[in-house]
PDB file of C-alpha atoms in Angstrom:
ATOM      1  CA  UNK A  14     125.299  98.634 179.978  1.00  0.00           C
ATOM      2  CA  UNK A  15     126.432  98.019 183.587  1.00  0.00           C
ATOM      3  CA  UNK A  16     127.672 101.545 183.224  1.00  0.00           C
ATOM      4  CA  UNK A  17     124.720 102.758 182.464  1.00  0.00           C
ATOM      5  CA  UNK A  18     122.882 100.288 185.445  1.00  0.00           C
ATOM      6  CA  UNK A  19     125.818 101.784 187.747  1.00  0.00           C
ATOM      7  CA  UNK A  20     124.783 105.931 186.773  1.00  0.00           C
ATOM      8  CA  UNK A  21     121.083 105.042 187.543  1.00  0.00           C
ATOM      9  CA  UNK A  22     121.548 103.395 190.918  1.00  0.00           C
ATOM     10  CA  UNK A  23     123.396 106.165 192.006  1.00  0.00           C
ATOM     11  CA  UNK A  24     121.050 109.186 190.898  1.00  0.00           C
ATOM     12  CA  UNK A  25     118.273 107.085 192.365  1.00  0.00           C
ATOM     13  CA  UNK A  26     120.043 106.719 195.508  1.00  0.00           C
ATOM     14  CA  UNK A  27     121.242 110.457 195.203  1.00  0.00           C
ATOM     15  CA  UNK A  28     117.389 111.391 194.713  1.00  0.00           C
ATOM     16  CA  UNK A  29     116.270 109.250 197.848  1.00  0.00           C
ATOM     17  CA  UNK A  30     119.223 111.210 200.202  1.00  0.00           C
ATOM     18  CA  UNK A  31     117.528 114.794 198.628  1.00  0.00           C
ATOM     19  CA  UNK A  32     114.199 113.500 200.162  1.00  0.00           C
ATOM     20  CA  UNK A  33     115.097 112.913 203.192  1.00  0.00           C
ATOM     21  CA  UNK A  34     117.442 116.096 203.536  1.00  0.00           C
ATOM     22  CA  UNK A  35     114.265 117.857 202.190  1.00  0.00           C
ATOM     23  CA  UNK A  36     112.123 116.933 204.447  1.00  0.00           C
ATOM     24  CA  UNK A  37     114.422 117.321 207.460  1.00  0.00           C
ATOM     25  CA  UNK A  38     115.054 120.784 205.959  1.00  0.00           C
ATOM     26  CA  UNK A  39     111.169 121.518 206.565  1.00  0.00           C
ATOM     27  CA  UNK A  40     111.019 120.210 209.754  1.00  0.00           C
ATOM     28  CA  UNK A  41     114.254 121.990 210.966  1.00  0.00           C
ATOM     29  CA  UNK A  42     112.174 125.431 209.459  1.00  0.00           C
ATOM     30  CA  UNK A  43     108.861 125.088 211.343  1.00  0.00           C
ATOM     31  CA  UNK A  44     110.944 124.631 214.660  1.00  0.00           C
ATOM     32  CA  UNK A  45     112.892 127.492 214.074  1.00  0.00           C
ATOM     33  CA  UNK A  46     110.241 129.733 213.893  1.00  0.00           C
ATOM     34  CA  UNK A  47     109.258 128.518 216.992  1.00  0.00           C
ATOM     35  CA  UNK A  48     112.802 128.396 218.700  1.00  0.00           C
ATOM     36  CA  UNK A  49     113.266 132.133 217.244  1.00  0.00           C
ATOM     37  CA  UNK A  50     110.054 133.441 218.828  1.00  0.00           C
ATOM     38  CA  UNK A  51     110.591 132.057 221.852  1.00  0.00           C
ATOM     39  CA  UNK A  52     114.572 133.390 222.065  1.00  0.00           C
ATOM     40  CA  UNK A  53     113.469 136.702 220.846  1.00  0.00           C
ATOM     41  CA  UNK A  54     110.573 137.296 223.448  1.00  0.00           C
ATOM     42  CA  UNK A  55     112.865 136.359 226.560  1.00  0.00           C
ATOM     43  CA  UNK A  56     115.228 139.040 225.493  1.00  0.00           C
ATOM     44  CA  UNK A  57     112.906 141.811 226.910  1.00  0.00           C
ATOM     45  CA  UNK A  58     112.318 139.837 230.514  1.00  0.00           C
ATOM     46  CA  UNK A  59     116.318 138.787 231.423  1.00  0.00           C
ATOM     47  CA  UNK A  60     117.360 142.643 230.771  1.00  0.00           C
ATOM     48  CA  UNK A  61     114.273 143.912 232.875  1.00  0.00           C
ATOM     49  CA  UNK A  62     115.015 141.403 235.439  1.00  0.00           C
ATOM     50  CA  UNK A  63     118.736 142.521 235.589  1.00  0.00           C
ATOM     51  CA  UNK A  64     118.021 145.894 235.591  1.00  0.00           C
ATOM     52  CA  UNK A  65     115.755 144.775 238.808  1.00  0.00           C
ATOM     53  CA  UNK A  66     118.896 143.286 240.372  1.00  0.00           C
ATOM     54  CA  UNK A  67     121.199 146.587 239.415  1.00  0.00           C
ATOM     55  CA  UNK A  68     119.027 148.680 240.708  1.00  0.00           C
ATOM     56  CA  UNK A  69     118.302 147.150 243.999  1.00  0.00           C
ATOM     57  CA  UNK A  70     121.905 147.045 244.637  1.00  0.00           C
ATOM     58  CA  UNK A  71     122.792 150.274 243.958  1.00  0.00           C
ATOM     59  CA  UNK A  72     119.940 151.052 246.215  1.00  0.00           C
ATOM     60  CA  UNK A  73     121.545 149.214 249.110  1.00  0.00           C
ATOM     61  CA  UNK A  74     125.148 150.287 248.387  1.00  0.00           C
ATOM     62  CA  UNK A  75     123.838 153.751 248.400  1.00  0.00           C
ATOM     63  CA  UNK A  76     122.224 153.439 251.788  1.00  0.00           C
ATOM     64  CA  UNK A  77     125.555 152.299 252.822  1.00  0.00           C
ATOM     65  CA  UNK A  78     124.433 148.470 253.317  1.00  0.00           C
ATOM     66  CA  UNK A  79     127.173 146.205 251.940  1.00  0.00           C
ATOM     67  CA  UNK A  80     126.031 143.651 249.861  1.00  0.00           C
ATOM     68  CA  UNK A  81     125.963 140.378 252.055  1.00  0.00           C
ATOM     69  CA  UNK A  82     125.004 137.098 249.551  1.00  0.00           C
ATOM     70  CA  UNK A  83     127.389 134.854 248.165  1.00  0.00           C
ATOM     71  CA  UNK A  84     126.372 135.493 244.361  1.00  0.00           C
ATOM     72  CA  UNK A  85     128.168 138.796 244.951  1.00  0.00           C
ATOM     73  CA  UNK A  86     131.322 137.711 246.310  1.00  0.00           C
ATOM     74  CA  UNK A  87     134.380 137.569 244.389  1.00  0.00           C
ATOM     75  CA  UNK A  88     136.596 134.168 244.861  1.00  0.00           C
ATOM     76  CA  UNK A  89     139.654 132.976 243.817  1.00  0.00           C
ATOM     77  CA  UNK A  90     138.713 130.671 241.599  1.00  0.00           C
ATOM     78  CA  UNK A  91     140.251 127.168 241.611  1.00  0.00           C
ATOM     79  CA  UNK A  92     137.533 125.353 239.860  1.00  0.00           C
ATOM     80  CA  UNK A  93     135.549 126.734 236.919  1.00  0.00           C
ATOM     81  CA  UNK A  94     131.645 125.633 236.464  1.00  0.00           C
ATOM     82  CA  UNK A  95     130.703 125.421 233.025  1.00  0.00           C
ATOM     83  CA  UNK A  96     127.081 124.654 231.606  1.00  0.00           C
ATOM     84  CA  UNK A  97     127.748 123.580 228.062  1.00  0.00           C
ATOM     85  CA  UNK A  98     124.930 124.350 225.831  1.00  0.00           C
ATOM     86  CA  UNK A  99     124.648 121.243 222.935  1.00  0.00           C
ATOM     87  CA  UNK A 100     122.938 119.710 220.627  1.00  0.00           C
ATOM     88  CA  UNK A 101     121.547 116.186 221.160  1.00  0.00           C
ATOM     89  CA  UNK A 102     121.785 115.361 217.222  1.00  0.00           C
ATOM     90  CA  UNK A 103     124.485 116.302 214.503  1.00  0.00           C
ATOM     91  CA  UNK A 104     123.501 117.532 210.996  1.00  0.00           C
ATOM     92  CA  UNK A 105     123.447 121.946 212.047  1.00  0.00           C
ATOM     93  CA  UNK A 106     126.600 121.953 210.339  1.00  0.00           C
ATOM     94  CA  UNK A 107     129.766 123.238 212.601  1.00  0.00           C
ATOM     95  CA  UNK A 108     127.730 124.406 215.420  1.00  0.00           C
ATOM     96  CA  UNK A 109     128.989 122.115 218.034  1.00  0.00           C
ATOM     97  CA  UNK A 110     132.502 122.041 216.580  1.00  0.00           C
ATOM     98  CA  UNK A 111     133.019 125.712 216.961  1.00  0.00           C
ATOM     99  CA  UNK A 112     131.507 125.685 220.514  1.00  0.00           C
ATOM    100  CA  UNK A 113     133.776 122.605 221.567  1.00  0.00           C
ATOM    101  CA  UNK A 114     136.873 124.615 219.887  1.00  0.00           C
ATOM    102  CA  UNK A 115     136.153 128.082 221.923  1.00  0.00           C
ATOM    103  CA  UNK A 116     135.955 125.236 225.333  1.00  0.00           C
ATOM    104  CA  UNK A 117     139.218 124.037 224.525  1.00  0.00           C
ATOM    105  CA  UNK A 118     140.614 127.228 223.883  1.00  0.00           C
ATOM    106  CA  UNK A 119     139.221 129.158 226.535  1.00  0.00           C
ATOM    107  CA  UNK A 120     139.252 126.705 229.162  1.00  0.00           C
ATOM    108  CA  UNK A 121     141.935 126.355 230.901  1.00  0.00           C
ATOM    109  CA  UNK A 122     142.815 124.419 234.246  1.00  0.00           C
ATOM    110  CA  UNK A 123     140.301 122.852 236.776  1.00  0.00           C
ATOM    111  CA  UNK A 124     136.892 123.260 235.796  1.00  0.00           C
ATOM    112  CA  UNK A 125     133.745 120.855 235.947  1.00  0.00           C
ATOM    113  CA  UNK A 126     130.953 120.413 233.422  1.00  0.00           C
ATOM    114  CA  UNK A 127     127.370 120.481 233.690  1.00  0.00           C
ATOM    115  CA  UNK A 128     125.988 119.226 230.174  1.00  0.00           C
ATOM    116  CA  UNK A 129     122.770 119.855 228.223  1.00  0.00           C
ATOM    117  CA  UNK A 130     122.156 117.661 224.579  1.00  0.00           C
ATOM    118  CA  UNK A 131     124.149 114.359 224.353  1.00  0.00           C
ATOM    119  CA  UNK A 132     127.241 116.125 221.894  1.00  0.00           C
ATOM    120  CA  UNK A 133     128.192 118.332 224.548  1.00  0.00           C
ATOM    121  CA  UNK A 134     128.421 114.872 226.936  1.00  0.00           C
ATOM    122  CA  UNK A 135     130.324 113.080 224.220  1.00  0.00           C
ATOM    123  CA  UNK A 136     132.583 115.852 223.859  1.00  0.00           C
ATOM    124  CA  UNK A 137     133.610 116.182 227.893  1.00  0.00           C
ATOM    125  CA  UNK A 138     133.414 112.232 228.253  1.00  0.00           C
ATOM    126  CA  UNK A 139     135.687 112.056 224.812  1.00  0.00           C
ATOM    127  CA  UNK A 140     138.199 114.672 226.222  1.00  0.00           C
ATOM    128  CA  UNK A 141     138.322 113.109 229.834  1.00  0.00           C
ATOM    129  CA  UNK A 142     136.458 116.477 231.454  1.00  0.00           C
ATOM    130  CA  UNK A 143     135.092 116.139 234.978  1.00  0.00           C
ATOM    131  CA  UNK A 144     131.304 115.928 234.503  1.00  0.00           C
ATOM    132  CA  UNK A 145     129.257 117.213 236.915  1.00  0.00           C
ATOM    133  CA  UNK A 146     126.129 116.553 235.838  1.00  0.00           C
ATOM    134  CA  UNK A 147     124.286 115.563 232.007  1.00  0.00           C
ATOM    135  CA  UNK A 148     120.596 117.161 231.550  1.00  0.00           C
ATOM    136  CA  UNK A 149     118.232 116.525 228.640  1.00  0.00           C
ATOM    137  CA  UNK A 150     116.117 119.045 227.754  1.00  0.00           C
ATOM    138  CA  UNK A 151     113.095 118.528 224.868  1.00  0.00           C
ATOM    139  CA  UNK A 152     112.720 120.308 221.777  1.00  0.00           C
ATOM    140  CA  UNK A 153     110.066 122.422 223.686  1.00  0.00           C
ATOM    141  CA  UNK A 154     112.308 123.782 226.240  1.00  0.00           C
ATOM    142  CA  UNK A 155     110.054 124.084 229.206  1.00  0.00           C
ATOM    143  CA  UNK A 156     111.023 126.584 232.013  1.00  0.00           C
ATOM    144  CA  UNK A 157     110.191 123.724 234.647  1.00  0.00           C
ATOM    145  CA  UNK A 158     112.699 121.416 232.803  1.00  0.00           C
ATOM    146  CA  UNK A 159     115.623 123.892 233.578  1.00  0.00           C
ATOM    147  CA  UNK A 160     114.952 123.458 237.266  1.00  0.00           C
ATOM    148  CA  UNK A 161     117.241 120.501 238.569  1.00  0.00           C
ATOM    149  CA  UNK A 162     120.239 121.603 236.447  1.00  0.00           C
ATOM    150  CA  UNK A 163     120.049 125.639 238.052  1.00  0.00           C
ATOM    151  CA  UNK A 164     119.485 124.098 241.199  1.00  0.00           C
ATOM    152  CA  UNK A 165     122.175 121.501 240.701  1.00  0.00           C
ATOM    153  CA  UNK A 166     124.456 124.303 239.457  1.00  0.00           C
ATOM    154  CA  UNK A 167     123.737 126.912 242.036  1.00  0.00           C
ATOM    155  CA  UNK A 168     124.255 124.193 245.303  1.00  0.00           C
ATOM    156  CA  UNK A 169     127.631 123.730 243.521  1.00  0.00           C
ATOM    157  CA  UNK A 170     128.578 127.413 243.772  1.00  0.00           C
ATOM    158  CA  UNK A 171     127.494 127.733 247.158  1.00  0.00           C
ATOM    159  CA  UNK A 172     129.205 124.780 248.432  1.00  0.00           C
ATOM    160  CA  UNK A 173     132.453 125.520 247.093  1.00  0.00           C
ATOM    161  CA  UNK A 174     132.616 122.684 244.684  1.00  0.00           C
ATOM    162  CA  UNK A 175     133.277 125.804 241.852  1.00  0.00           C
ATOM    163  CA  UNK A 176     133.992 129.306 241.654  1.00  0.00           C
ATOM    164  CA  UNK A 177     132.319 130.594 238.852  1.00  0.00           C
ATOM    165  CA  UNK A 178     129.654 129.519 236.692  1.00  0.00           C
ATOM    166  CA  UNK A 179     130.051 130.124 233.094  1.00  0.00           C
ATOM    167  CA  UNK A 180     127.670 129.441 229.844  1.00  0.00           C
ATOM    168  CA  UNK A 181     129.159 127.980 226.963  1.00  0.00           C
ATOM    169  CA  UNK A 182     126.433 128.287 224.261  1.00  0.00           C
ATOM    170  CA  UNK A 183     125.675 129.288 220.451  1.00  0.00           C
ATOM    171  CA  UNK A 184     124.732 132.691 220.515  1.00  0.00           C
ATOM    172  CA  UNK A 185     121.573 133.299 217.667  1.00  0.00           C
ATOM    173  CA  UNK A 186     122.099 136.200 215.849  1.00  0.00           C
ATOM    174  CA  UNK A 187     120.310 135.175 212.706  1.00  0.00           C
ATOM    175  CA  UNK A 188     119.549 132.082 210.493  1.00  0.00           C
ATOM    176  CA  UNK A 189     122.551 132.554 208.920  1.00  0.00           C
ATOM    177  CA  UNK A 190     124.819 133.127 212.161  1.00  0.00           C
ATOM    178  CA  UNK A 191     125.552 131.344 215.392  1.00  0.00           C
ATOM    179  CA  UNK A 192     128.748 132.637 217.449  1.00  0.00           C
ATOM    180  CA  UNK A 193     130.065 130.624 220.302  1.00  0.00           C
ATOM    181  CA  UNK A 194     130.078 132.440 223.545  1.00  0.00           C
ATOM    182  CA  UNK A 195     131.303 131.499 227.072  1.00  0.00           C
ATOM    183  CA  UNK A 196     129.029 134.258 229.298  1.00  0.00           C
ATOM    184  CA  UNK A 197     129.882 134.494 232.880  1.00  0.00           C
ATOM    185  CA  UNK A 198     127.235 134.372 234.816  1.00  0.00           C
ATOM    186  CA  UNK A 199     128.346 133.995 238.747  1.00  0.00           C
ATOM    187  CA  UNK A 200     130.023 135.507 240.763  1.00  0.00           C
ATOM    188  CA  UNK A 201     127.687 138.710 239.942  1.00  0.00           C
ATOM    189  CA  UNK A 202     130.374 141.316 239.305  1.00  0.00           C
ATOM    190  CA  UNK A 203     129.457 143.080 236.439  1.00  0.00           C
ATOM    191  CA  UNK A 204     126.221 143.727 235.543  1.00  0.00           C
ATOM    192  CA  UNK A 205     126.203 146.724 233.718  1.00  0.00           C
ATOM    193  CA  UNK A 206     128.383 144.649 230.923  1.00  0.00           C
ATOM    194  CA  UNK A 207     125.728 141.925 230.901  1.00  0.00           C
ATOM    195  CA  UNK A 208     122.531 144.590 230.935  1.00  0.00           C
ATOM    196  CA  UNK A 209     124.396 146.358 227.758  1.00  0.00           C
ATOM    197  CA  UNK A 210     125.315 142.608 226.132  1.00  0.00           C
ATOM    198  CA  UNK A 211     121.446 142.015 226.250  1.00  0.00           C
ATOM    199  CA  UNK A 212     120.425 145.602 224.970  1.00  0.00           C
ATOM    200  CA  UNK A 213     122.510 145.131 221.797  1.00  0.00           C
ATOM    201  CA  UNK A 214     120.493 142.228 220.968  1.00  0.00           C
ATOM    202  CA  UNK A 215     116.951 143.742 221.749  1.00  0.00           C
ATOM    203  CA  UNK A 216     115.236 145.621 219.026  1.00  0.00           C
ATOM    204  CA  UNK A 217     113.893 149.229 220.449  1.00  0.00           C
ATOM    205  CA  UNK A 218     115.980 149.960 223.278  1.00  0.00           C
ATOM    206  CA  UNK A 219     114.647 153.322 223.821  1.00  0.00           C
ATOM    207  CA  UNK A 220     111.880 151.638 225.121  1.00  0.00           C
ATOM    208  CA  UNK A 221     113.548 149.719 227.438  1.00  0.00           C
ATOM    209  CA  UNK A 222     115.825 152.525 229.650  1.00  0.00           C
ATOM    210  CA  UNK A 223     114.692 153.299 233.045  1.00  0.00           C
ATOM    211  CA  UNK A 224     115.033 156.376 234.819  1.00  0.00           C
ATOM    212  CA  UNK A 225     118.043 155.554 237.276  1.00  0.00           C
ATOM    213  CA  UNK A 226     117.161 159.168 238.862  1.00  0.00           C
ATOM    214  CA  UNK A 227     113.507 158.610 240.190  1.00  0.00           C
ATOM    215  CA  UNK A 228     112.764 157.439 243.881  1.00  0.00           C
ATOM    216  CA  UNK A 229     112.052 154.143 243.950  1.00  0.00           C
ATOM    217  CA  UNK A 230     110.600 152.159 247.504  1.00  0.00           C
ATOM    218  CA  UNK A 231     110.869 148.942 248.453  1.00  0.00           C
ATOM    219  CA  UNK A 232     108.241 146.353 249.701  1.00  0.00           C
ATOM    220  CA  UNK A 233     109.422 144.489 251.473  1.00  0.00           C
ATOM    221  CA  UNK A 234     113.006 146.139 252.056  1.00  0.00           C
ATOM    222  CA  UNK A 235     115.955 146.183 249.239  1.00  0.00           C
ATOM    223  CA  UNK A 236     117.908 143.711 251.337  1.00  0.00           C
ATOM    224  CA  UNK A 237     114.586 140.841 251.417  1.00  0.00           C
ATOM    225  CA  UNK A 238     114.316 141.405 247.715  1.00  0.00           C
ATOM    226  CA  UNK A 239     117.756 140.770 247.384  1.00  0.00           C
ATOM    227  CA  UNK A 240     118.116 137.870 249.290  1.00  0.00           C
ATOM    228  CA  UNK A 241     115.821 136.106 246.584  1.00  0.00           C
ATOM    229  CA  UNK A 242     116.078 138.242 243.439  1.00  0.00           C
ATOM    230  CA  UNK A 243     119.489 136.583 242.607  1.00  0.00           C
ATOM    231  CA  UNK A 244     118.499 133.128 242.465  1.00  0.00           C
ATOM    232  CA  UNK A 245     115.868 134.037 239.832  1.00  0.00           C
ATOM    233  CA  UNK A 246     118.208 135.761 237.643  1.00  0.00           C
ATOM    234  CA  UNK A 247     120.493 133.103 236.999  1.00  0.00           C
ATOM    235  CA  UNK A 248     117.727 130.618 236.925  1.00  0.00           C
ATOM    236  CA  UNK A 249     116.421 133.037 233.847  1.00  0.00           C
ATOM    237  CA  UNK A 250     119.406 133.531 232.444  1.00  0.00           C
ATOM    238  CA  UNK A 251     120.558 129.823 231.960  1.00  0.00           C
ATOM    239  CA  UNK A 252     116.785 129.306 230.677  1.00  0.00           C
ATOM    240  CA  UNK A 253     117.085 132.138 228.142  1.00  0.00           C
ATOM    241  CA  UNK A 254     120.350 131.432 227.257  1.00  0.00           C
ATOM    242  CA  UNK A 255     118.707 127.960 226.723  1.00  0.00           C
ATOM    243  CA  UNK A 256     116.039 129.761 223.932  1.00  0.00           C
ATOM    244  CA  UNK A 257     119.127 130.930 222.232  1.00  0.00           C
ATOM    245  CA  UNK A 258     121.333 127.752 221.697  1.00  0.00           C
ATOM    246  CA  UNK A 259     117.503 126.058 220.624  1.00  0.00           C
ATOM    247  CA  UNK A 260     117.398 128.915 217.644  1.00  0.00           C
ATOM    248  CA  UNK A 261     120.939 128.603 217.047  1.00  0.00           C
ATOM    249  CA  UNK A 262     120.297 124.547 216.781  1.00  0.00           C
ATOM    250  CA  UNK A 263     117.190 124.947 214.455  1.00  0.00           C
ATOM    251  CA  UNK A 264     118.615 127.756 212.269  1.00  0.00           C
ATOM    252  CA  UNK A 265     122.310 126.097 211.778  1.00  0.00           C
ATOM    253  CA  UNK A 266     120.247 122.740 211.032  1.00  0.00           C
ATOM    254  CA  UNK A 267     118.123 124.103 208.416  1.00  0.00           C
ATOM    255  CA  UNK A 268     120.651 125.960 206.461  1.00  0.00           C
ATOM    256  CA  UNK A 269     123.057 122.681 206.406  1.00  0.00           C
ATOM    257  CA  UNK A 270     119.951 120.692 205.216  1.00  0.00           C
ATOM    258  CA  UNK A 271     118.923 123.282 202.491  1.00  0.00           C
ATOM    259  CA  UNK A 272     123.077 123.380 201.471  1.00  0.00           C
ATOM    260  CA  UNK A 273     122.622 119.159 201.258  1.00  0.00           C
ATOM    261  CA  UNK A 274     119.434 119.324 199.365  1.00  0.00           C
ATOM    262  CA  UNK A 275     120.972 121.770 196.914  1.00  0.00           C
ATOM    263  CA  UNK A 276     123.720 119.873 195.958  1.00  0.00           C
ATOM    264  CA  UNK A 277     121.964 116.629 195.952  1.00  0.00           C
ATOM    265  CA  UNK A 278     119.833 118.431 193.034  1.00  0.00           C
ATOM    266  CA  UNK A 279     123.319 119.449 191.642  1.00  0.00           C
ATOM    267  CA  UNK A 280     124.641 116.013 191.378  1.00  0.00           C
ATOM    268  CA  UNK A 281     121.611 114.486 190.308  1.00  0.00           C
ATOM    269  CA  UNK A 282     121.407 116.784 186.923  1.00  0.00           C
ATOM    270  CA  UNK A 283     125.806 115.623 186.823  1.00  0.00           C
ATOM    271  CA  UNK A 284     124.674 112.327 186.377  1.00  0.00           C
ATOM    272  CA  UNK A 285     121.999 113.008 184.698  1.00  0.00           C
ATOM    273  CA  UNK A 286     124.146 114.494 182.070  1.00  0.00           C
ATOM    274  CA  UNK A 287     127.111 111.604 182.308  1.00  0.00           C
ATOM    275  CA  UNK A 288     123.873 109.257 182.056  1.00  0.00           C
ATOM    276  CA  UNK A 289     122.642 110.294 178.482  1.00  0.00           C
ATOM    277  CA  UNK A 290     126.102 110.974 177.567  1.00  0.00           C
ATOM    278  CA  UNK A 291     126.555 107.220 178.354  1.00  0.00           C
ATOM    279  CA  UNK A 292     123.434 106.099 176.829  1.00  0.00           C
ATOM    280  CA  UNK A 293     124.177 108.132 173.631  1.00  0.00           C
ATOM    281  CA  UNK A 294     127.296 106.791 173.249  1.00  0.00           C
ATOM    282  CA  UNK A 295     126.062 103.173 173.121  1.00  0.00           C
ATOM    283  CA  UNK A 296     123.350 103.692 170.755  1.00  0.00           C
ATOM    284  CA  UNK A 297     126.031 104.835 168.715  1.00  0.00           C
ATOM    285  CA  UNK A 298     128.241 102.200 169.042  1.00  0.00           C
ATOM    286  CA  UNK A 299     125.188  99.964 168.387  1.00  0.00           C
ATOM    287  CA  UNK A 300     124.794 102.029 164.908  1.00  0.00           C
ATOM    288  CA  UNK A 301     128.171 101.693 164.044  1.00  0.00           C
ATOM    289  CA  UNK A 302     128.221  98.147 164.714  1.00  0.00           C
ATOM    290  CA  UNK A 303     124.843  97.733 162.869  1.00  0.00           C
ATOM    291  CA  UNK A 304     126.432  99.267 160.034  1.00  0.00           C
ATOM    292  CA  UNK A 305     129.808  97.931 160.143  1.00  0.00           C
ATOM    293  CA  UNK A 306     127.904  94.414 159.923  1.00  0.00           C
ATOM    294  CA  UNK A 307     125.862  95.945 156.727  1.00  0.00           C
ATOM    295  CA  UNK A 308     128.708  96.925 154.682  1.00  0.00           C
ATOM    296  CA  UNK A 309     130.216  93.302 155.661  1.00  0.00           C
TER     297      UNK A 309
END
C-alpha cells in the first residue's frame, strides 16, 4: 500500500504543477496579444521614420553638403556598445540561452553592456562583461521608460566611451519563432540595409514605397532637420526593437508553458495507469490470499 500512497502523492503533486503551468500559460497568452499588437504597429513608424532620415540625406549629399553629425561618422572601433535585450524571468524556454550564445559568439574584444531584464544582467555580471548600465523596463513598455537608457547610450557614443552601438535582441517572427539578432544601429552607415530589414517584416509593402523622384522642400532646411532627426531614430529604434523582444518574451513563454502543461497531463494519465495497475494487483493478491486461507 505505500506504493500505492507513493503513485497518488505524486499525480496529485503532478496535477498541482499542471495548474499552475496552466494558468501561467493563460496569462503568458493575453500579454502576447498585447506585446504582438504593439510590435506589429511600430513596424510601419521606424521604416517611415528611416526613410525620413534617407531621404534627407540624400537630399543634402545631393546639394553637395557633406554630412556633418557624429551619428554618421565612421570610427575605428575599439569598444563595442551593446544593449542586450532580456528577459527579467525564466520559463520562455531557450530564449535567453540562444541570445546569450549569439553574444558570446559574435562578440568579440572590448565592448560594454547596457542591460534591459535582470537575465541579460546575470549573464554579463556571470561572464565578467563591463556593464555600463542595467535598465528595467515593465511589462507595459512605455516609450517614456526607454528614455534614460537612449540617452545614457547615445552620451556614450558621443563621448567616445564606444564606437558602435549594437542591439542584441529576440527577433518576433511568430509565436512559434524567436531568432537572436545583434542589429547595428550607430554609426549610421547603411540605411538602405536597415529600411529593407524592416520592409521584410511589414505586411503590404506596396503601400509603404515613396517616390524617391518627386521634389521634396524642406522647412526648416535639410541640414536643421538633420541635426535632430537622428537622435529620434535611434531613440525609436531601441524602443521598437524593445516591442519585439516583449512579443518574443510572451510568445516563447506561452508555448514552453502549453509544452509543460501537456506533458504534465501526459504523466498524470502514466500514473494513472501504473496506479490501477498497482491497485489491481493487490486486490488480487488479497483474493489469492483470501482463498489460499479457504482451501487451508
Amino acid at each position: 500500500m505505500a506504493n500505492l500512497r507513493d503513485i497518488r502523492r505524486r499525480i496529485k503533486s503532478v496535477k498541482n504543477t499542471r495548474q499552475i503551468t496552466r494558468a501561467m500559460q493563460l496569462v503568458s497568452s493575453s500579454k502576447m496579444k498585447r506585446a504582438q499588437d504593439a510590435a506589429l504597429a511600430g513596424r510601419p513608424y521606424a521604416f517611415i521614420l528611416g526613410q525620413m532620415l534617407h531621404t534627407v540625406s540624400r537630399a543634402l549629399l545631393a546639394s553637395g553638403t557633406d554630412i556633418e553629425h557624429p551619428f554618421f561618422e565612421k570610427r575605428s572601433v575599439k569598444r563595442r556598445g551593446i544593449l542586450l535585450l532580456s528577459t527579467d524571468k525564466g520559463l520562455c524556454g531557450p530564449l535567453n540561452t540562444n541570445l546569450f550564445r549569439l553574444i558570446s559568439e559574435q562578440v568579440q574584444g572590448e565592448a560594454s553592456f547596457f542591460t534591459v531584464g535582470k537575465k541579460g544582467a546575470q549573464y554579463v555580471a556571470r561572464e565578467g562583461l563591463d556593464q555600463a548600465g542595467a535598465y528595467e523596463i515593465s511589462d507595459k513598455a512605455e516609450s517614456k521608460e526607454v528614455v534614460p537608457l537612449v540617452d545614457s547610450a547615445i552620451a556614450a557614443y558621443k563621448a567616445g566611451h564606444i564606437d558602435t552601438l549594437e542591439i542584441a535582441y529576440p527577433s518576433f517572427v511568430n509565436v512559434l519563432v524567436q531568432e537572436p539578432v545583434l542589429l547595428p544601429i550607430l554609426p549610421i552607415l547603411d540605411l538602405e540595409s536597415m529600411l529593407a530589414e524592416l520592409k521584410k517584416k511589414i505586411k503590404g509593402d506596396a503601400e509603404l514605397e515613396i517616390d524617391e523622384s518627386r521634389a521634396i522642400t524642406f522647412e526648416p532646411s535639410a541640414a536643421d532637420i538633420l541635426a535632430s532627426l537622428p537622435e529620434r531614430y535611434v531613440e525609436f529604434m531601441i524602443y521598437q526593437m524593445i516591442l519585439e523582444s516583449r512579443a518574443s518574451e510572451y510568445s516563447a513563454r506561452m508555448v514552453a508553458m502549453k509544452s509543460a502543461t501537456d506533458n504534465a497531463s501526459k504523466l498524470v494519465d502514466s500514473l494513472t495507469l501504473d496506479y490501477n495497475k498497482a491497485r489491481q494487483a493487490a486486490i488480487t493478491q488479497e483474493i489469492l490470499e483470501i482463498a489460499a486461507a479457504s482451501a487451508a
